[in-house]
Amino acid sequence: MLSLTFLIILLPLVGFAIQVLFGRRMGDPVAGIVATCFIGGSFVVGVGTFFDLLTIHAPVRTFTQNLWTWIPVGSLQVHVRLLVDPLSMTMVLFVTGVSMLIHLYSIGYMRGDRDFPKFFLYLNLFVASMLILVLGSNMLITFVGWEGVGACSYWLVSFWFTRDSAASAGKKAFLYNRIGDVGFLLAIFLVFERVHSLEYSTIFAHVDRIGAANSTAVCLLLLLAVTGKSAQIPLFPWLADAMEGPTPVSALIHAATMVTAGVYLLSRFSPLLHASGAASLTIACVGAATAFVGATIACAQQDIKKVLAYSTISQLGYMVLAVGSGAYEAAIFLMLAHAFYKGLLFLGAGSVIHGLHDEQDLKRMGNLRRYMPITFITFAVAWLSLAAVPPLSGFWAKSDVLDNTWAAHPALWVVGIVTAGLTAYYISRLTGLAFFGSDRWSDEVPVDAVTDMPDAHHADGAIPEPHESPRVMTLPLWILAVLAAFAGLLALSDNHFSLANWIDPVFGSNLYQGHLSLSTQWTLGVVDSLVAVTGVAVAVALWTKKAQRPLLEGQFLRDSWKINQLYDAVFGRPSQRLAALSARFVEPKVIDGGVNGLATLVKRTGSTLRRTQTGYVRNYALAIVLGAMLVLAFMLTRMWWG
């Protein structure tokens, strides 16, 4: 199957092409079924490739498939090659697997939408782009996939573009990601200048040629790219606004796949991170700060999807913290577990929104466990997994990150453990407001007169009795619930298929070795468990009976630490004033003045020269004679002085 690796990318691309040509004719639901089948085919090929890769001896468990030469220009030789190793195959399996489930779910969720085929067209192209990103054997191919998922994200976030809020959110996501992309491009230029190659194998074989200072520069430039794509400080505000897209988009792009691309990129560059302690520490600090800030904001949000959006920002911060601590395996483990339980949380939220006829306000929900039992049971698994309650997958993944952080940076561990408590609290608050308490959805008007989501979807007036979602939507919920519950088995080190045994050959000596004693590991595990259980207990006590606690939902947190207002004051308003000034003075006086002035100069020059064209032969003859005399005088002068 290794020789068929190209099919992993080709199948979603074929699905995209079919949607372009025949999507409208196939219609709803055939277009969705066809798109899902192609992603399923990609997943099957990925599984076969995985088992083939297992047959290769661990230290050299790598396969490269050369397709064609793209750019043969001097020393710049860019080949379209696919790199198959444990890291890329881990990404392939969870990207195609989770994407297949989200495609299936979308058939039910998007039913009746006027642009049903277009939605699946974008989804197929997005998955293909993500697979190019993770399978590319060099920085430029990775960048092609990086830009592909960015473009698809713009189309999907603004899918319902007739809503101004959705159109604005799409543009915001696009612009924030373009800022980060500048860092990726500069990193490409710097690496090529030092190594004269963009192939990962060549780059990592010549880390000494790059040098410590340039390694730090490359890593920090890549961190800038990651702050955009993986929503880290300071470029994280776009992710919350991206919830304007359909909920399956939030699950696919903003929980399970695209936003994890930054973590993958940093992990891929582990040899350079290993060579730069300063860059690693900076990355760890950015991750810890993002995890904390995202968690605090999630504690006060009222929109069910925005709680999960800020939760995603926080969890991505944990992954970046792990990478900065040298715990690449812990980052990948959390990435996998997060894909399962956060994908489940988003799809569960979508099921709630579907059952409540597009209502997203947590204060207009309540007691939904009675009306939507399947959604509640599966959501509860994801709830406790994200809260890191043992023995679910979230506990093992988050504990792995925190243990490594304790060994590398104890001060950042404190930030991480406080964030863990906040995580258990905010996700339990969400669950309490949505699934427990009274039937607030039957109220004629929102309970709160003031809402922090004026542009979000609300059901008009009283909401009809909620209903469970169709089977095409609940089946993915059950599958993800099983994965979220038992993914912790990947942490068992004596398991042949354990993540550590599988992915070790990629990182090798670049991994941070904390050498924690057994007693320390047990102590940290107990602390993690107590913090998680305490956070759940406090939130359940506060939010299952009562929906209004203004003291716990401060405006500062509801406004996301005023980050958007800060950016508007520092960048937005000055840019508007500069644009107005340019429109008033620069445009008419400098630009138009320059163009019009040049035209006036030409006109006046022409008018002056036109006077020499009298039409009289005697004038022209006189000019010729005078010219000849001047030439003759010049020649005689040269002869005399010569």
XYZ file of C-alpha atoms in Angstrom:
642
model
C 0.000 0.000 0.000
C 2.965 2.354 0.406
C 3.143 2.722 -3.373
C -0.493 3.903 -3.320
C 0.125 6.685 -0.797
C -0.730 9.298 -3.426
C -4.337 8.030 -3.366
C -4.734 9.419 0.149
C -4.642 12.908 -1.386
C -6.002 12.060 -4.831
C -9.324 10.606 -3.634
C -10.513 13.802 -1.862
C -9.376 15.794 -4.904
C -11.437 13.537 -7.181
C -14.374 14.005 -4.819
C -13.890 17.760 -5.091
C -13.819 17.591 -8.908
C -17.008 15.505 -9.001
C -18.752 18.021 -6.752
C -17.662 20.844 -9.078
C -18.956 19.080 -12.183
C -22.016 17.198 -10.954
C -22.787 18.432 -7.425
C -25.857 20.438 -8.390
C -27.255 17.529 -10.406
C -26.721 15.054 -7.563
C -28.299 17.373 -5.020
C -29.256 16.564 -1.434
C -28.315 14.022 -0.020
C -26.467 12.236 -2.864
C -23.765 14.908 -3.102
C -23.001 14.441 0.592
C -22.934 10.656 0.349
C -20.512 10.763 -2.596
C -18.222 13.227 -0.811
C -18.241 11.062 2.329
C -17.360 7.939 0.342
C -14.265 9.552 -1.137
C -13.039 10.610 2.309
C -13.795 7.100 3.532
C -11.709 5.703 0.656
C -8.827 7.964 1.679
C -9.116 6.652 5.240
C -9.025 3.032 4.041
C -5.873 3.679 1.987
C -4.382 5.418 5.033
C -5.051 2.372 7.221
C -3.415 0.095 4.648
C -0.404 2.417 4.432
C -0.155 2.414 8.224
C 0.079 -1.375 8.397
C 2.629 -1.418 5.568
C 4.725 1.136 7.427
C 4.634 -1.095 10.507
C 6.583 -3.740 8.579
C 9.569 -1.370 8.265
C 12.091 -1.579 11.095
C 11.504 1.200 13.654
C 14.755 3.223 13.401
C 14.248 3.753 9.650
C 10.459 3.671 9.518
C 10.211 6.171 6.664
C 9.024 5.986 3.069
C 9.243 8.746 0.456
C 7.151 8.686 -2.715
C 8.502 10.891 -5.496
C 5.764 12.072 -7.879
C 7.327 14.750 -10.098
C 9.701 17.701 -10.130
C 7.886 20.967 -9.620
C 10.528 23.747 -9.603
C 13.924 22.913 -11.182
C 15.683 26.309 -10.982
C 19.413 26.226 -10.220
C 19.992 25.132 -6.649
C 16.237 25.380 -5.969
C 15.012 21.886 -6.748
C 11.499 21.390 -5.391
C 10.091 17.898 -5.863
C 6.506 16.897 -5.233
C 7.220 14.123 -2.753
C 5.168 12.497 -0.043
C 6.863 11.759 3.283
C 5.371 8.769 5.067
C 6.628 8.357 8.630
C 4.931 7.763 12.016
C 4.202 11.461 12.536
C 2.614 12.067 9.122
C 0.665 8.785 9.269
C -0.688 9.644 12.718
C -1.985 12.898 11.268
C -3.365 11.158 8.156
C -5.329 8.604 10.158
C -7.036 11.016 12.496
C -7.614 13.664 9.801
C -9.282 11.225 7.394
C -11.075 9.268 10.130
C -12.568 12.238 11.951
C -13.276 14.027 8.665
C -15.209 11.013 7.403
C -17.421 11.079 10.513
C -17.988 14.828 10.200
C -18.890 14.431 6.508
C -21.448 11.783 7.493
C -22.842 14.010 10.244
C -23.092 16.928 7.815
C -25.463 14.997 5.548
C -28.098 15.326 8.267
C -27.070 18.708 9.663
C -26.982 20.536 6.295
C -30.107 18.864 4.950
C -32.268 21.339 3.068
C -29.568 23.981 2.714
C -29.709 25.637 -0.695
C -25.928 25.257 -1.154
C -25.738 21.668 0.086
C -23.423 20.440 -2.748
C -21.135 23.475 -2.428
C -20.636 22.735 1.263
C -19.292 19.256 0.525
C -17.206 20.623 -2.338
C -15.391 22.841 0.164
C -15.083 20.020 2.709
C -13.446 17.664 0.197
C -10.995 20.346 -0.925
C -10.187 21.179 2.672
C -9.364 17.567 3.539
C -7.167 17.261 0.438
C -5.296 20.433 1.430
C -4.794 19.204 4.982
C -3.386 15.917 3.697
C -0.978 17.777 1.400
C 0.147 19.752 4.435
C 0.963 16.708 6.566
C 2.375 14.490 3.801
C 4.606 17.056 2.069
C 8.293 16.130 2.223
C 9.498 19.725 2.031
C 8.571 23.146 3.355
C 7.108 24.439 0.094
C 4.686 21.519 -0.354
C 3.672 21.933 3.284
C 3.093 25.629 2.606
C 0.827 24.779 -0.352
C -1.367 22.693 1.959
C -1.077 25.388 4.642
C -2.505 27.986 2.254
C -5.090 25.539 0.929
C -6.659 24.946 4.332
C -6.572 28.694 4.950
C -8.523 29.414 1.770
C -11.045 26.644 2.490
C -11.430 27.940 6.028
C -12.387 31.341 4.631
C -15.002 29.820 2.330
C -16.470 27.607 5.048
C -16.515 30.171 7.853
C -18.335 32.633 5.577
C -20.465 29.874 4.015
C -23.683 31.644 5.044
C -22.332 34.876 3.571
C -25.739 36.536 3.392
C -25.305 37.151 7.134
C -22.996 40.117 7.650
C -21.514 38.519 10.758
C -20.510 35.391 8.805
C -18.974 37.383 5.959
C -16.992 39.493 8.432
C -15.845 36.424 10.365
C -14.529 34.824 7.187
C -12.534 37.930 6.284
C -11.199 38.188 9.824
C -10.010 34.574 9.794
C -8.376 35.076 6.406
C -6.507 38.236 7.412
C -5.287 36.918 10.762
C -3.935 33.811 9.073
C -2.187 35.882 6.401
C -0.271 37.708 9.132
C 0.982 34.381 10.442
C 1.826 33.182 6.940
C 4.424 35.937 6.633
C 6.374 34.130 9.357
C 6.191 30.824 7.471
C 7.438 32.435 4.243
C 10.340 34.182 5.966
C 11.286 30.885 7.622
C 11.339 29.221 4.186
C 13.594 31.957 2.801
C 15.982 31.781 5.755
C 16.253 27.987 5.675
C 16.940 27.958 1.937
C 19.568 30.683 2.291
C 21.441 28.549 4.841
C 20.927 24.998 3.534
C 20.048 25.535 -0.177
C 17.278 22.974 0.150
C 13.724 22.826 1.430
C 13.588 19.029 1.942
C 13.068 18.127 5.591
C 15.630 15.320 5.441
C 18.306 17.692 4.119
C 17.425 20.480 6.548
C 17.594 18.250 9.621
C 20.831 16.622 8.429
C 22.497 20.071 8.311
C 21.208 21.771 11.451
C 24.804 22.748 12.265
C 24.971 24.676 8.977
C 21.937 26.721 10.008
C 23.568 27.706 13.298
C 22.104 28.399 16.736
C 21.072 32.012 16.055
C 19.385 31.194 12.746
C 17.712 28.133 14.279
C 16.181 30.427 16.882
C 15.065 32.841 14.161
C 13.477 30.052 12.094
C 11.651 28.640 15.132
C 10.309 32.053 16.149
C 9.155 32.747 12.590
C 7.358 29.403 12.584
C 5.848 30.341 15.951
C 4.401 33.444 14.275
C 2.833 31.168 11.655
C 1.464 28.940 14.414
C -0.086 31.850 16.327
C -2.202 32.479 13.236
C -3.131 28.961 12.208
C -3.403 27.463 15.709
C -4.936 30.574 17.311
C -2.295 31.458 19.888
C -1.581 34.808 21.515
C -1.649 37.374 19.912
C -3.527 36.103 16.814
C -6.250 34.013 18.472
C -9.356 36.309 18.228
C -10.372 34.995 14.788
C -11.249 31.538 16.092
C -14.213 32.644 18.220
C -15.715 34.642 15.335
C -15.221 31.616 13.067
C -18.119 29.976 14.927
C -20.355 31.834 12.458
C -19.775 28.942 10.075
C -21.929 25.780 10.140
C -21.238 23.629 13.207
C -19.638 20.743 11.228
C -17.099 23.318 10.015
C -16.315 24.189 13.613
C -15.821 20.511 14.402
C -13.689 19.743 11.357
C -11.534 22.828 10.960
C -11.536 24.514 14.332
C -11.285 21.486 16.609
C -9.940 18.404 14.868
C -7.756 19.324 11.911
C -6.680 22.752 10.615
C -5.900 24.394 13.937
C -3.654 21.470 14.871
C -1.503 22.112 11.781
C 0.633 24.512 13.778
C 1.368 21.889 16.417
C 2.298 19.435 13.662
C 4.619 21.999 12.050
C 6.465 22.722 15.308
C 6.773 19.006 16.033
C 8.166 18.397 12.564
C 10.876 20.984 13.283
C 11.899 19.352 16.565
C 15.601 19.176 15.543
C 15.739 22.966 15.263
C 13.773 23.436 18.480
C 16.163 21.068 20.228
C 19.037 23.277 19.059
C 17.432 26.469 20.402
C 16.561 26.577 24.077
C 15.453 30.224 23.828
C 12.922 29.480 21.089
C 11.583 26.442 22.976
C 11.085 28.473 26.153
C 9.328 31.239 24.199
C 7.011 28.695 22.607
C 6.245 27.147 26.001
C 5.430 30.553 27.512
C 3.132 31.482 24.613
C 1.336 28.144 24.948
C 0.865 28.464 28.714
C -0.423 32.045 28.445
C -2.826 31.109 25.659
C -4.133 28.106 27.588
C -4.873 30.259 30.635
C -6.416 33.214 28.794
C -8.595 30.975 26.609
C -9.876 29.060 29.647
C -10.785 32.207 31.592
C -12.745 33.609 28.652
C -14.612 30.309 28.173
C -15.853 30.543 31.778
C -18.136 33.487 30.952
C -19.356 32.941 27.379
C -23.043 32.507 26.695
C -22.932 31.101 23.159
C -22.495 27.313 23.324
C -20.134 27.324 20.329
C -18.038 30.207 21.642
C -17.410 28.331 24.885
C -16.057 25.476 22.793
C -14.102 27.882 20.576
C -12.224 29.398 23.509
C -11.814 25.901 24.904
C -10.108 24.935 21.649
C -7.787 27.936 21.942
C -6.918 26.841 25.476
C -6.310 23.205 24.532
C -4.126 24.252 21.606
C -2.168 26.280 24.145
C -1.561 23.059 26.086
C -0.231 21.402 22.935
C 2.101 24.320 22.203
C 3.231 24.246 25.839
C 4.111 20.568 25.429
C 6.087 21.274 22.260
C 7.973 24.082 23.979
C 8.792 21.702 26.821
C 10.240 19.154 24.391
C 7.336 16.777 25.025
C 6.424 16.214 21.388
C 4.812 12.845 22.050
C 2.612 14.423 24.724
C 1.592 17.149 22.270
C 0.647 14.575 19.618
C -1.199 12.443 22.185
C -3.243 15.444 23.338
C -3.853 16.368 19.687
C -5.366 12.934 19.040
C -7.470 12.845 22.181
C -8.590 16.424 21.585
C -9.669 15.585 18.037
C -11.983 12.908 19.431
C -13.550 14.665 22.400
C -13.602 18.209 21.011
C -14.977 16.973 17.677
C -17.634 15.176 19.716
C -18.369 18.306 21.746
C -18.856 20.404 18.624
C -21.030 17.792 16.941
C -22.984 17.427 20.169
C -23.450 21.198 20.276
C -24.608 21.023 16.661
C -27.130 18.368 17.642
C -28.398 20.668 20.409
C -28.667 23.615 18.018
C -30.453 21.379 15.492
C -32.879 20.152 18.150
C -33.548 23.697 19.394
C -34.203 25.126 15.928
C -30.961 27.157 15.675
C -30.809 28.442 19.244
C -27.220 28.857 20.534
C -27.778 30.775 23.782
C -26.992 28.589 26.803
C -29.393 30.653 28.895
C -32.253 29.522 26.627
C -31.499 25.830 27.013
C -31.864 23.542 30.029
C -33.028 19.999 30.847
C -32.136 18.762 27.363
C -31.024 15.373 28.717
C -34.720 14.522 28.943
C -35.447 15.325 25.282
C -32.113 14.393 23.656
C -30.812 11.332 25.557
C -28.348 10.125 22.896
C -26.844 13.575 22.502
C -26.567 13.884 26.289
C -24.902 10.507 26.858
C -22.307 11.032 24.135
C -21.787 14.663 25.132
C -21.203 13.577 28.727
C -18.306 11.364 27.627
C -16.693 14.324 25.881
C -17.491 16.601 28.843
C -15.657 14.397 31.335
C -12.834 13.731 28.864
C -12.145 17.436 28.388
C -12.435 17.943 32.136
C -9.639 15.312 32.449
C -11.591 13.068 34.797
C -9.888 9.651 35.033
C -9.847 7.187 33.395
C -11.033 8.911 30.192
C -8.584 9.911 27.458
C -8.378 13.568 28.409
C -6.930 12.678 31.800
C -4.030 10.684 30.348
C -3.284 13.190 27.596
C -3.385 16.281 29.802
C -1.450 14.582 32.595
C 1.254 13.678 30.090
C 1.594 17.347 29.152
C 1.583 18.543 32.762
C 4.100 15.929 33.921
C 6.566 16.975 31.236
C 5.948 20.640 31.998
C 6.676 20.009 35.689
C 9.985 18.401 34.755
C 10.986 21.150 32.294
C 9.400 24.370 33.602
C 7.789 24.085 37.082
C 6.524 27.692 36.963
C 4.581 26.948 33.777
C 3.194 23.806 35.404
C 1.439 26.068 37.920
C -0.237 27.929 35.045
C -1.148 24.595 33.464
C -2.717 23.100 36.581
C -4.759 26.247 37.283
C -5.932 26.138 33.666
C -6.892 22.476 34.128
C -9.190 23.482 36.991
C -10.751 26.225 34.876
C -11.218 23.743 32.025
C -13.160 21.328 34.218
C -15.225 24.253 35.490
C -16.230 25.871 32.183
C -17.126 22.653 30.370
C -19.192 21.551 33.371
C -20.883 24.965 33.390
C -21.794 24.483 29.727
C -23.155 20.983 30.377
C -25.112 22.146 33.419
C -26.739 25.024 31.568
C -27.581 22.966 28.487
C -28.653 19.594 29.861
C -29.743 20.193 33.468
C -32.055 22.628 35.241
C -35.456 23.782 34.004
C -36.897 23.993 30.501
C -35.733 27.542 29.812
C -36.112 26.997 26.069
C -39.885 27.369 26.487
C -39.564 31.033 27.531
C -40.975 33.560 25.084
C -37.970 35.890 25.348
C -34.313 35.350 26.278
C -33.737 35.162 30.021
C -30.939 37.744 29.697
C -31.865 41.119 28.302
C -28.218 41.609 27.401
C -26.382 38.964 25.442
C -22.730 38.720 24.505
C -23.583 37.376 21.070
C -25.792 39.906 19.272
C -24.870 38.499 15.871
C -25.396 34.828 16.725
C -28.388 32.778 15.654
C -31.365 32.800 18.004
C -34.640 31.007 17.698
C -37.523 33.450 17.422
C -39.906 33.498 20.356
C -40.785 30.250 22.094
C -38.900 27.185 20.886
C -40.885 24.041 20.034
C -40.120 20.979 22.131
C -36.545 19.831 21.406
C -36.061 16.638 19.450
C -33.250 14.134 19.049
C -31.159 14.310 15.901
C -31.517 11.731 13.091
C -29.361 8.599 13.022
C -27.035 9.964 10.372
C -26.018 12.551 12.987
C -26.050 10.370 16.106
C -23.938 7.533 14.638
C -20.798 9.740 14.457
C -21.526 10.824 18.038
C -21.414 7.209 19.261
C -18.195 6.442 17.378
C -16.431 9.553 18.665
C -17.667 8.841 22.183
C -16.010 5.411 22.111
C -12.783 6.918 20.786
C -12.836 9.718 23.358
C -13.380 7.238 26.170
C -10.730 4.682 25.222
C -8.038 6.696 23.420
C -6.163 6.707 26.734
C -5.066 3.158 25.896
C -2.539 4.792 23.555
C -0.680 5.896 26.666
C 0.160 2.341 27.760
C 3.899 2.100 27.142
C 3.966 -1.712 27.051
C 1.398 -1.823 24.262
C 2.855 -2.668 20.842
C 0.570 -0.060 19.285
C 1.222 2.575 21.963
C 1.790 6.078 20.688
C 5.217 6.281 22.350
C 6.531 3.119 20.659
C 5.046 4.173 17.344
C 6.250 7.764 17.174
C 9.630 7.489 18.969
C 11.639 7.065 15.731
C 10.567 10.527 14.547
C 11.870 12.410 17.569
C 14.518 10.113 19.052
C 17.109 12.061 21.043
C 15.207 15.333 20.570
C 12.716 14.376 23.265
C 13.019 16.005 26.664
C 13.814 13.391 29.312
C 12.302 14.480 32.608
C 13.279 11.363 34.604
C 10.462 11.820 37.097
C 10.415 9.345 39.946
C 7.477 6.990 40.297
C 6.329 8.751 43.468
C 6.407 12.123 41.693
C 4.366 10.750 38.809
C 1.761 9.367 41.209
C 1.633 12.630 43.145
C 1.162 14.678 39.997
C -1.512 12.255 38.781
C -3.430 12.554 42.052
C -3.185 16.353 41.904
C -4.468 16.326 38.305
C -7.402 14.126 39.309
C -8.334 16.227 42.331
C -8.203 19.456 40.338
C -10.420 17.978 37.617
C -12.980 16.519 40.012
C -13.063 19.738 42.050
C -13.657 21.846 38.948
C -16.517 19.580 37.864
C -18.081 19.516 41.335
C -17.981 23.303 41.758
C -19.555 23.942 38.347
C -22.244 21.293 38.798
C -23.177 22.787 42.164
C -23.376 26.288 40.720
C -24.941 25.815 37.295
C -27.292 22.823 37.257
C -29.983 24.590 39.283
C -29.475 28.247 38.451
C -28.740 29.966 35.146
C -27.987 33.486 36.381
C -24.824 34.269 38.342
C -23.664 37.704 37.126
C -20.730 37.873 39.552
C -19.165 34.847 37.843
C -19.688 36.192 34.328
C -17.845 39.494 34.386
C -18.045 41.774 31.378
C -14.253 41.725 31.036
C -14.333 37.964 30.410
C -17.495 38.149 28.319
C -15.643 40.650 26.133
C -12.683 38.291 25.796
C -10.236 40.363 27.849
C -11.114 43.327 25.602
C -8.616 41.981 23.041
C -10.780 42.891 20.065
C -11.349 46.384 21.473
C -7.597 46.753 22.021
C -6.787 45.739 18.447
C -9.524 48.026 17.181
C -8.072 50.967 19.155
C -4.444 50.258 18.240
C -4.809 49.084 14.649
C -8.394 49.417 13.420
C -9.266 53.039 14.224
C -5.836 54.478 13.296
C -6.006 52.569 10.020
C -9.444 54.023 9.333
C -8.187 57.538 10.076
C -5.156 56.965 7.872
C -7.424 55.723 5.077
C -9.681 58.772 5.470
C -6.645 61.073 5.409
C -5.366 59.330 2.306
C -8.748 59.637 0.622
C -8.878 63.338 1.464
C -5.315 64.421 0.676
C -3.040 61.679 -0.686
C -5.474 60.383 -3.300
C -6.546 63.705 -4.851
C -3.338 65.699 -4.367
C -0.507 63.171 -4.598
C -1.779 60.284 -6.712
C -4.355 62.099 -8.846
C -2.187 65.218 -8.754
C 0.801 63.315 -10.105
C -1.187 61.681 -12.889
C -3.035 64.861 -13.812
C 0.164 66.914 -13.538
C 1.953 64.630 -15.970
C -0.941 64.953 -18.392
C -0.874 68.745 -18.043
C 2.890 68.792 -18.654
C 2.492 66.748 -21.826
C -0.353 68.966 -22.981
C 1.584 72.202 -22.423
C 4.744 70.797 -23.995
C 2.738 69.767 -27.027
C 1.077 73.168 -27.247
C 4.483 74.894 -27.133
C 6.063 72.638 -29.736
C 3.016 72.976 -31.967
C 3.903 76.618 -32.532
C 6.988 75.538 -34.467
C 4.765 73.768 -36.980
C 3.595 76.756 -39.043
C 3.020 75.015 -42.385
C 5.195 77.555 -44.283
C 8.047 76.064 -46.386
C 10.186 79.205 -45.976
C 10.214 78.759 -42.189
C 11.308 75.134 -42.473
C 14.032 76.063 -45.047
C 15.307 78.783 -42.731
C 15.482 76.299 -39.839
C 17.437 73.852 -41.993
C 19.906 76.525 -43.109
C 20.416 77.729 -39.518
C 20.941 74.155 -38.373
C 23.478 73.495 -41.141
C 25.348 76.692 -40.275
C 25.543 75.681 -36.603
C 26.918 72.261 -37.531
C 29.474 73.855 -39.909
C 30.548 76.350 -37.249
C 31.016 73.525 -34.733
C 33.169 71.521 -37.142
C 35.347 74.566 -38.041
C 35.869 75.252 -34.330
C 37.064 71.689 -33.765
C 39.498 71.934 -36.711
C 40.886 75.300 -35.553
C 41.561 74.163 -31.992
C 42.674 70.721 -33.089
